[in-house]
Amino acid sequence: MKKQNSIDLIVENLLKEFSKIKDFELTQNDPMGNKFFNFVVRLVSEFRAYQNLFIQYYLPASRNSINETKREIKHSKYKDFFHITEEEFKENYYETIRLGYVGAYHKYEGYIKRLLPLMDEFFKDLDFENEFIPLENYLKNEFGIVLKKTVNNFHITKKINWISNCVKHYDGFPIKEPIPKEFEYLSKEKKIQIESKEFKSDMESLITHNNLMLSTFFLIGFHQFFGYEFSSIKDQLKPENQEEVKAIKMQKDLKFVIEGMFGNKVST
């Protein structure tokens, strides 16, 4: 089966979310819809480009450097002075991957910081009573969830953040407490060693997670939207949803999904 284009997937996800709003289109005809489209495509492209930069350029270059060093030592008249293990030869390769995780986590943080204001702008356009609460504040006030503290609620962001912290603060040694269970087996005397295949897989998972966060922000915004006085939002809903009982049910269902998305609530 042919793998579906990643950009197609995220655009289709946007179309699904936007379809909840009457007369809202993800096209050039709707400035806000087009702004979202451009933002998401740009961000997806940035993450893909970052992943490819390491997989297609940096890591092959580090391997070539290793082979060149081996060749020069082999033909050096001083070769008997060198006693370098294969693991030691590969250190720059592993260091390149570790730095890849640092950059990936910074890109994720930047994605969230850039996405939130855009989401707030979108939902402010729906709020004609000028009572809209920024999504990050609403999530904390309504659900008791502090967004910045949810990084450990998701396996991929927890993993990437932990590796990043080990690199930034412990020179790549796996000693940042608490140590995730999947890394407890690592020797604390050796720096983290991850192969390019795993790094690529983690980047794919991070891109998927970014899409999940986008959808989650929509859910949070709609939860607030459906909590307004029904008379003030009725005209913004599609005809089939213009019943107060349906709006109440939608908000209740959204609450269940949002809490499930983040797992246990994060204390403030």
Tab-separated table of C-alpha atoms in Angstrom:
chain	number	residue	atom	x	y	z
A	1	MET	CA	0.000	0.000	0.000
A	2	LYS	CA	1.324	3.424	-0.975
A	3	LYS	CA	2.102	5.642	2.009
A	4	GLN	CA	-0.118	8.725	2.111
A	5	ASN	CA	1.573	12.075	1.711
A	6	SER	CA	2.175	13.621	5.157
A	7	ILE	CA	1.097	17.077	4.031
A	8	ASP	CA	-2.137	15.605	2.610
A	9	LEU	CA	-2.836	14.051	6.002
A	10	ILE	CA	-2.420	17.269	7.956
A	11	VAL	CA	-4.473	19.322	5.478
A	12	GLU	CA	-7.269	16.741	5.613
A	13	ASN	CA	-7.134	16.944	9.403
A	14	LEU	CA	-7.506	20.721	9.194
A	15	LEU	CA	-10.423	20.385	6.821
A	16	LYS	CA	-12.123	18.075	9.296
A	17	GLU	CA	-11.697	20.561	12.143
A	18	PHE	CA	-12.744	23.580	10.103
A	19	SER	CA	-15.850	21.758	8.880
A	20	LYS	CA	-17.353	22.257	12.352
A	21	ILE	CA	-17.649	25.982	11.639
A	22	LYS	CA	-20.299	27.303	9.310
A	23	ASP	CA	-19.008	28.842	6.055
A	24	PHE	CA	-15.353	28.502	7.092
A	25	GLU	CA	-13.031	27.335	4.322
A	26	LEU	CA	-9.368	26.410	4.138
A	27	THR	CA	-8.888	28.342	0.896
A	28	GLN	CA	-7.651	31.621	-0.495
A	29	ASN	CA	-11.232	32.877	-0.065
A	30	ASP	CA	-10.889	32.773	3.729
A	31	PRO	CA	-7.874	34.732	5.086
A	32	MET	CA	-7.799	32.873	8.415
A	33	GLY	CA	-8.150	29.492	6.757
A	34	ASN	CA	-5.387	30.293	4.299
A	35	LYS	CA	-3.165	31.554	7.139
A	36	PHE	CA	-3.586	28.203	8.893
A	37	PHE	CA	-2.867	26.318	5.698
A	38	ASN	CA	0.388	28.175	5.089
A	39	PHE	CA	1.486	27.843	8.713
A	40	VAL	CA	0.934	24.087	8.873
A	41	VAL	CA	2.503	23.321	5.506
A	42	ARG	CA	5.522	25.448	6.425
A	43	LEU	CA	5.944	23.769	9.808
A	44	VAL	CA	5.579	20.255	8.392
A	45	SER	CA	8.128	21.135	5.721
A	46	GLU	CA	10.539	22.523	8.321
A	47	PHE	CA	10.445	19.324	10.371
A	48	ARG	CA	10.896	17.179	7.265
A	49	ALA	CA	13.808	19.317	6.118
A	50	TYR	CA	15.412	19.097	9.566
A	51	GLN	CA	15.096	15.313	9.616
A	52	ASN	CA	16.514	15.023	6.101
A	53	LEU	CA	19.383	17.365	6.948
A	54	PHE	CA	20.651	14.854	9.494
A	55	ILE	CA	19.712	11.618	7.727
A	56	GLN	CA	20.869	12.582	4.244
A	57	TYR	CA	23.766	14.946	4.957
A	58	TYR	CA	25.148	15.184	8.496
A	59	LEU	CA	25.183	11.486	9.332
A	60	PRO	CA	26.629	10.317	5.999
A	61	ALA	CA	29.282	13.023	6.402
A	62	SER	CA	30.146	11.746	9.884
A	63	ARG	CA	30.449	8.175	8.525
A	64	ASN	CA	32.699	9.374	5.720
A	65	SER	CA	34.837	11.189	8.259
A	66	ILE	CA	35.196	7.977	10.279
A	67	ASN	CA	36.238	6.007	7.202
A	68	GLU	CA	38.732	8.691	6.203
A	69	THR	CA	40.278	8.691	9.683
A	70	LYS	CA	40.542	4.887	9.635
A	71	ARG	CA	42.187	4.990	6.223
A	72	GLU	CA	44.739	7.591	7.281
A	73	ILE	CA	45.641	5.695	10.438
A	74	LYS	CA	45.967	2.452	8.501
A	75	HIS	CA	48.485	4.018	6.133
A	76	SER	CA	50.255	6.145	8.712
A	77	LYS	CA	53.834	5.383	9.628
A	78	TYR	CA	52.734	5.960	13.207
A	79	LYS	CA	49.807	3.549	13.109
A	80	ASP	CA	51.275	1.438	15.918
A	81	PHE	CA	50.729	4.412	18.230
A	82	PHE	CA	46.966	4.256	17.781
A	83	HIS	CA	44.696	1.868	19.649
A	84	ILE	CA	41.203	3.137	18.833
A	85	THR	CA	38.159	0.910	19.189
A	86	GLU	CA	35.290	0.857	16.704
A	87	GLU	CA	33.081	2.478	19.343
A	88	GLU	CA	35.549	5.327	19.769
A	89	PHE	CA	35.675	5.843	16.015
A	90	LYS	CA	31.883	6.211	15.953
A	91	GLU	CA	31.698	8.830	18.712
A	92	ASN	CA	31.308	11.761	16.312
A	93	TYR	CA	28.529	9.878	14.556
A	94	TYR	CA	26.673	9.382	17.851
A	95	GLU	CA	27.375	12.975	18.849
A	96	THR	CA	25.748	14.153	15.620
A	97	ILE	CA	22.618	12.167	16.437
A	98	ARG	CA	22.550	13.422	20.025
A	99	LEU	CA	22.719	16.992	18.757
A	100	GLY	CA	19.877	16.111	16.399
A	101	TYR	CA	17.680	15.389	19.414
A	102	VAL	CA	18.602	18.727	20.990
A	103	GLY	CA	17.580	20.580	17.850
A	104	ALA	CA	14.415	18.510	17.471
A	105	TYR	CA	13.208	19.413	20.947
A	106	HIS	CA	13.896	23.116	20.387
A	107	LYS	CA	11.916	22.897	17.153
A	108	TYR	CA	9.027	21.301	19.037
A	109	GLU	CA	9.060	24.071	21.645
A	110	GLY	CA	9.083	26.635	18.859
A	111	TYR	CA	6.190	24.912	17.129
A	112	ILE	CA	3.990	25.117	20.229
A	113	LYS	CA	4.948	28.746	20.901
A	114	ARG	CA	4.108	29.725	17.331
A	115	LEU	CA	0.940	27.656	17.101
A	116	LEU	CA	-0.769	28.956	20.246
A	117	PRO	CA	-1.105	32.614	19.151
A	118	LEU	CA	-2.501	31.494	15.799
A	119	MET	CA	-5.066	29.268	17.500
A	120	ASP	CA	-6.022	32.125	19.829
A	121	GLU	CA	-6.470	34.408	16.837
A	122	PHE	CA	-8.703	31.843	15.164
A	123	PHE	CA	-11.014	31.419	18.143
A	124	LYS	CA	-11.137	35.145	18.895
A	125	ASP	CA	-12.705	35.541	15.461
A	126	LEU	CA	-15.528	33.269	16.640
A	127	ASP	CA	-16.052	35.103	19.920
A	128	PHE	CA	-18.342	38.054	19.366
A	129	GLU	CA	-18.777	38.671	23.099
A	130	ASN	CA	-15.064	39.441	23.569
A	131	GLU	CA	-14.828	36.888	26.368
A	132	PHE	CA	-12.323	34.544	24.790
A	133	ILE	CA	-9.634	33.206	27.135
A	134	PRO	CA	-6.265	32.284	25.544
A	135	LEU	CA	-6.085	28.514	25.119
A	136	GLU	CA	-3.100	28.006	27.419
A	137	ASN	CA	-4.853	29.893	30.236
A	138	TYR	CA	-8.165	28.149	29.574
A	139	LEU	CA	-6.507	24.728	29.710
A	140	LYS	CA	-5.034	25.584	33.113
A	141	ASN	CA	-8.186	27.195	34.545
A	142	GLU	CA	-10.727	24.697	33.226
A	143	PHE	CA	-8.770	21.436	33.305
A	144	GLY	CA	-5.978	22.079	35.803
A	145	ILE	CA	-3.416	21.286	33.101
A	146	VAL	CA	-0.258	23.358	32.701
A	147	LEU	CA	0.769	22.973	29.077
A	148	LYS	CA	4.499	23.420	29.680
A	149	LYS	CA	4.447	20.557	32.173
A	150	THR	CA	2.807	18.078	29.800
A	151	VAL	CA	6.013	17.228	27.946
A	152	ASN	CA	6.330	14.035	30.015
A	153	ASN	CA	2.716	13.048	29.294
A	154	PHE	CA	3.716	11.896	25.817
A	155	HIS	CA	6.326	9.242	25.140
A	156	ILE	CA	7.999	10.953	22.183
A	157	THR	CA	8.382	14.413	23.742
A	158	LYS	CA	9.502	12.867	27.027
A	159	LYS	CA	12.188	10.858	25.232
A	160	ILE	CA	13.458	13.711	23.088
A	161	ASN	CA	13.465	16.151	26.002
A	162	TRP	CA	15.361	13.722	28.232
A	163	ILE	CA	18.045	13.056	25.615
A	164	SER	CA	18.298	16.778	24.949
A	165	ASN	CA	18.795	17.532	28.659
A	166	CYS	CA	21.430	14.807	28.959
A	167	VAL	CA	23.349	16.364	26.088
A	168	LYS	CA	23.016	19.968	27.256
A	169	HIS	CA	23.706	19.417	30.951
A	170	TYR	CA	25.566	16.092	31.261
A	171	ASP	CA	27.729	15.967	28.115
A	172	GLY	CA	25.580	13.199	26.658
A	173	PHE	CA	25.784	10.798	29.605
A	174	PRO	CA	22.417	9.166	30.498
A	175	ILE	CA	22.240	10.433	34.056
A	176	LYS	CA	19.437	13.031	34.010
A	177	GLU	CA	16.990	12.056	36.764
A	178	PRO	CA	14.450	10.629	36.533
A	179	ILE	CA	15.758	8.191	33.947
A	180	PRO	CA	13.024	6.825	31.632
A	181	LYS	CA	12.531	3.074	31.990
A	182	GLU	CA	13.586	2.439	28.393
A	183	PHE	CA	17.018	3.904	29.198
A	184	GLU	CA	17.619	2.378	32.626
A	185	TYR	CA	19.740	-0.350	31.057
A	186	LEU	CA	22.295	2.157	29.736
A	187	SER	CA	25.683	2.379	31.411
A	188	LYS	CA	26.137	5.687	33.170
A	189	GLU	CA	29.813	5.493	32.204
A	190	LYS	CA	29.084	5.731	28.464
A	191	LYS	CA	27.436	8.469	26.463
A	192	ILE	CA	24.063	7.807	24.833
A	193	GLN	CA	24.418	5.932	21.558
A	194	ILE	CA	21.477	5.968	19.153
A	195	GLU	CA	21.509	4.839	15.521
A	196	SER	CA	20.160	6.891	12.628
A	197	LYS	CA	17.224	4.507	12.074
A	198	GLU	CA	15.908	5.228	15.578
A	199	PHE	CA	16.473	8.958	15.186
A	200	LYS	CA	14.507	8.966	11.940
A	201	SER	CA	11.668	7.001	13.556
A	202	ASP	CA	11.569	9.430	16.484
A	203	MET	CA	11.377	12.401	14.135
A	204	GLU	CA	8.441	10.750	12.360
A	205	SER	CA	6.753	10.248	15.731
A	206	LEU	CA	7.387	13.883	16.666
A	207	ILE	CA	5.776	15.076	13.431
A	208	THR	CA	2.750	12.887	14.196
A	209	HIS	CA	2.665	14.331	17.717
A	210	ASN	CA	2.712	17.862	16.328
A	211	ASN	CA	-0.426	17.032	14.358
A	212	LEU	CA	-1.981	15.617	17.523
A	213	MET	CA	-1.274	18.847	19.416
A	214	LEU	CA	-2.830	20.865	16.615
A	215	SER	CA	-6.004	18.786	16.870
A	216	THR	CA	-5.950	19.032	20.671
A	217	PHE	CA	-5.770	22.832	20.567
A	218	PHE	CA	-8.820	22.800	18.326
A	219	LEU	CA	-10.645	20.644	20.861
A	220	ILE	CA	-9.723	22.989	23.721
A	221	GLY	CA	-10.929	25.988	21.750
A	222	PHE	CA	-14.191	24.347	20.785
A	223	HIS	CA	-14.757	23.278	24.397
A	224	GLN	CA	-14.600	26.944	25.387
A	225	PHE	CA	-16.739	27.939	22.405
A	226	PHE	CA	-19.520	25.484	23.267
A	227	GLY	CA	-19.483	26.753	26.849
A	228	TYR	CA	-20.771	30.185	25.855
A	229	GLU	CA	-24.411	31.133	26.083
A	230	PHE	CA	-26.077	29.092	23.374
A	231	SER	CA	-27.849	32.111	21.932
A	232	SER	CA	-24.487	33.771	21.219
A	233	ILE	CA	-23.019	30.812	19.301
A	234	LYS	CA	-26.082	29.310	17.613
A	235	ASP	CA	-25.660	31.181	14.360
A	236	GLN	CA	-22.022	30.056	14.102
A	237	LEU	CA	-22.987	26.381	14.055
A	238	LYS	CA	-24.073	24.313	11.118
A	239	PRO	CA	-27.885	23.958	10.873
A	240	GLU	CA	-27.824	20.334	12.029
A	241	ASN	CA	-26.004	21.373	15.233
A	242	GLN	CA	-28.178	24.360	16.140
A	243	GLU	CA	-29.748	22.759	19.204
A	244	GLU	CA	-28.660	23.604	22.742
A	245	VAL	CA	-28.724	19.985	23.859
A	246	LYS	CA	-26.257	19.118	21.086
A	247	ALA	CA	-23.924	21.937	22.095
A	248	ILE	CA	-23.962	20.725	25.714
A	249	LYS	CA	-23.200	17.173	24.596
A	250	MET	CA	-20.395	18.370	22.331
A	251	GLN	CA	-18.736	20.213	25.200
A	252	LYS	CA	-19.052	17.197	27.501
A	253	ASP	CA	-17.588	14.892	24.850
A	254	LEU	CA	-14.738	17.320	24.212
A	255	LYS	CA	-13.885	17.448	27.919
A	256	PHE	CA	-13.604	13.670	28.003
A	257	VAL	CA	-11.330	13.593	24.944
A	258	ILE	CA	-9.094	16.459	26.116
A	259	GLU	CA	-8.509	14.915	29.532
A	260	GLY	CA	-7.807	11.585	27.883
A	261	MET	CA	-5.387	13.217	25.478
A	262	PHE	CA	-3.190	14.575	28.265
A	263	GLY	CA	-3.598	11.602	30.579
A	264	ASN	CA	-3.528	12.484	34.263
A	265	LYS	CA	-3.952	16.158	35.062
A	266	VAL	CA	-0.785	18.064	35.755
A	267	SER	CA	-0.646	19.847	39.091
A	268	THR	CA	-0.068	23.573	39.073
